[in-house]
Coordinates of C-alpha atoms in Angstrom, one line a residue:
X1241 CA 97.7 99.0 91.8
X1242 CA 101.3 98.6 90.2
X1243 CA 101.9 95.3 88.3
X1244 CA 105.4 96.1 87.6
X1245 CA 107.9 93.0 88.6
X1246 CA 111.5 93.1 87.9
X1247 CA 113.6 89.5 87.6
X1248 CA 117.6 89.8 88.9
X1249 CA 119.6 86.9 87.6
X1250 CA 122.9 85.9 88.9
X1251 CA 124.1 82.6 87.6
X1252 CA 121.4 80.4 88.3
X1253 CA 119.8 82.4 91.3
X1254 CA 116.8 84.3 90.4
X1255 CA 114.9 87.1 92.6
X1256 CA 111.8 88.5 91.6
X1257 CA 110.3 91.9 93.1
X1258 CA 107.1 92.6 92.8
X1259 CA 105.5 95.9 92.0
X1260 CA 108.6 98.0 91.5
X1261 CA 108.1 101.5 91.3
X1262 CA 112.1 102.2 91.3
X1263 CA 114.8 100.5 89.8
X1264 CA 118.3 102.3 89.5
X1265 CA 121.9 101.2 88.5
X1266 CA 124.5 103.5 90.5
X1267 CA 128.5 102.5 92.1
X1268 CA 128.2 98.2 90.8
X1269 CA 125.2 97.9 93.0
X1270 CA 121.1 97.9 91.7
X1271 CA 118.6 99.3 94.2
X1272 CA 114.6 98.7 94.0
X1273 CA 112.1 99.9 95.7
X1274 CA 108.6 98.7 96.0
X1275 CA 104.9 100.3 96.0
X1276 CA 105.2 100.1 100.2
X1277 CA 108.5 101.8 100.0
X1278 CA 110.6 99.1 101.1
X1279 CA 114.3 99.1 99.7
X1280 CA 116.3 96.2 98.2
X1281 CA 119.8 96.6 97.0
X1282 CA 122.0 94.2 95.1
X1283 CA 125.5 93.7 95.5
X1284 CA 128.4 91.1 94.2
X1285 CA 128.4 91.0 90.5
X1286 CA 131.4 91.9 88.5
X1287 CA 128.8 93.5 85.7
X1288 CA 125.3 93.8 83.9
X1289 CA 124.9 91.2 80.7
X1290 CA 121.8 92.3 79.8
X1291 CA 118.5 93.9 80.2
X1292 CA 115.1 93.2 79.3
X1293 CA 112.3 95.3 79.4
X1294 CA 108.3 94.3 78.1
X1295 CA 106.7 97.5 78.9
X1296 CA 103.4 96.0 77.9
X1297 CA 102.9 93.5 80.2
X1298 CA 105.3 95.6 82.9
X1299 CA 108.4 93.6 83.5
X1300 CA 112.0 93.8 83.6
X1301 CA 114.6 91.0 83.8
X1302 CA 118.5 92.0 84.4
X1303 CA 121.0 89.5 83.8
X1304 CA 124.3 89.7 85.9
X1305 CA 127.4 88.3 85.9

């Protein structure tokens, strides 16, 4: 089982996607996909602040602006 989770922060709004097994950056939009193959893209922010990655305990968080 995948225990990957990636957090997407925009302003105050937080999403968090469970077992991730894709996350790219391509054209201003961010597209995950999870374990079951579903597909989640996000759109409407002007850029990427930061990125951070704990590999040990399998987690990503990406701040936009």
């Amino acid at each position: 089982m995948c225990e990957s989770k990636v957090i997407i922060r925009i302003g105050s709004d937080e999403r968090t996607y469970e077992e991730v097994a894709y996350l790219g950056f391509e054209g201003g939009r961010i597209t995950l996909i999870d374990i079951e193959g579903r597909k989640h893209v996000i759109e409407g922010f002007t850029r990427v602040v930061r990125i951070d990655a704990n590999f040990v305990k399998h987690t990503v968080q990406v701040v936009l602006e």
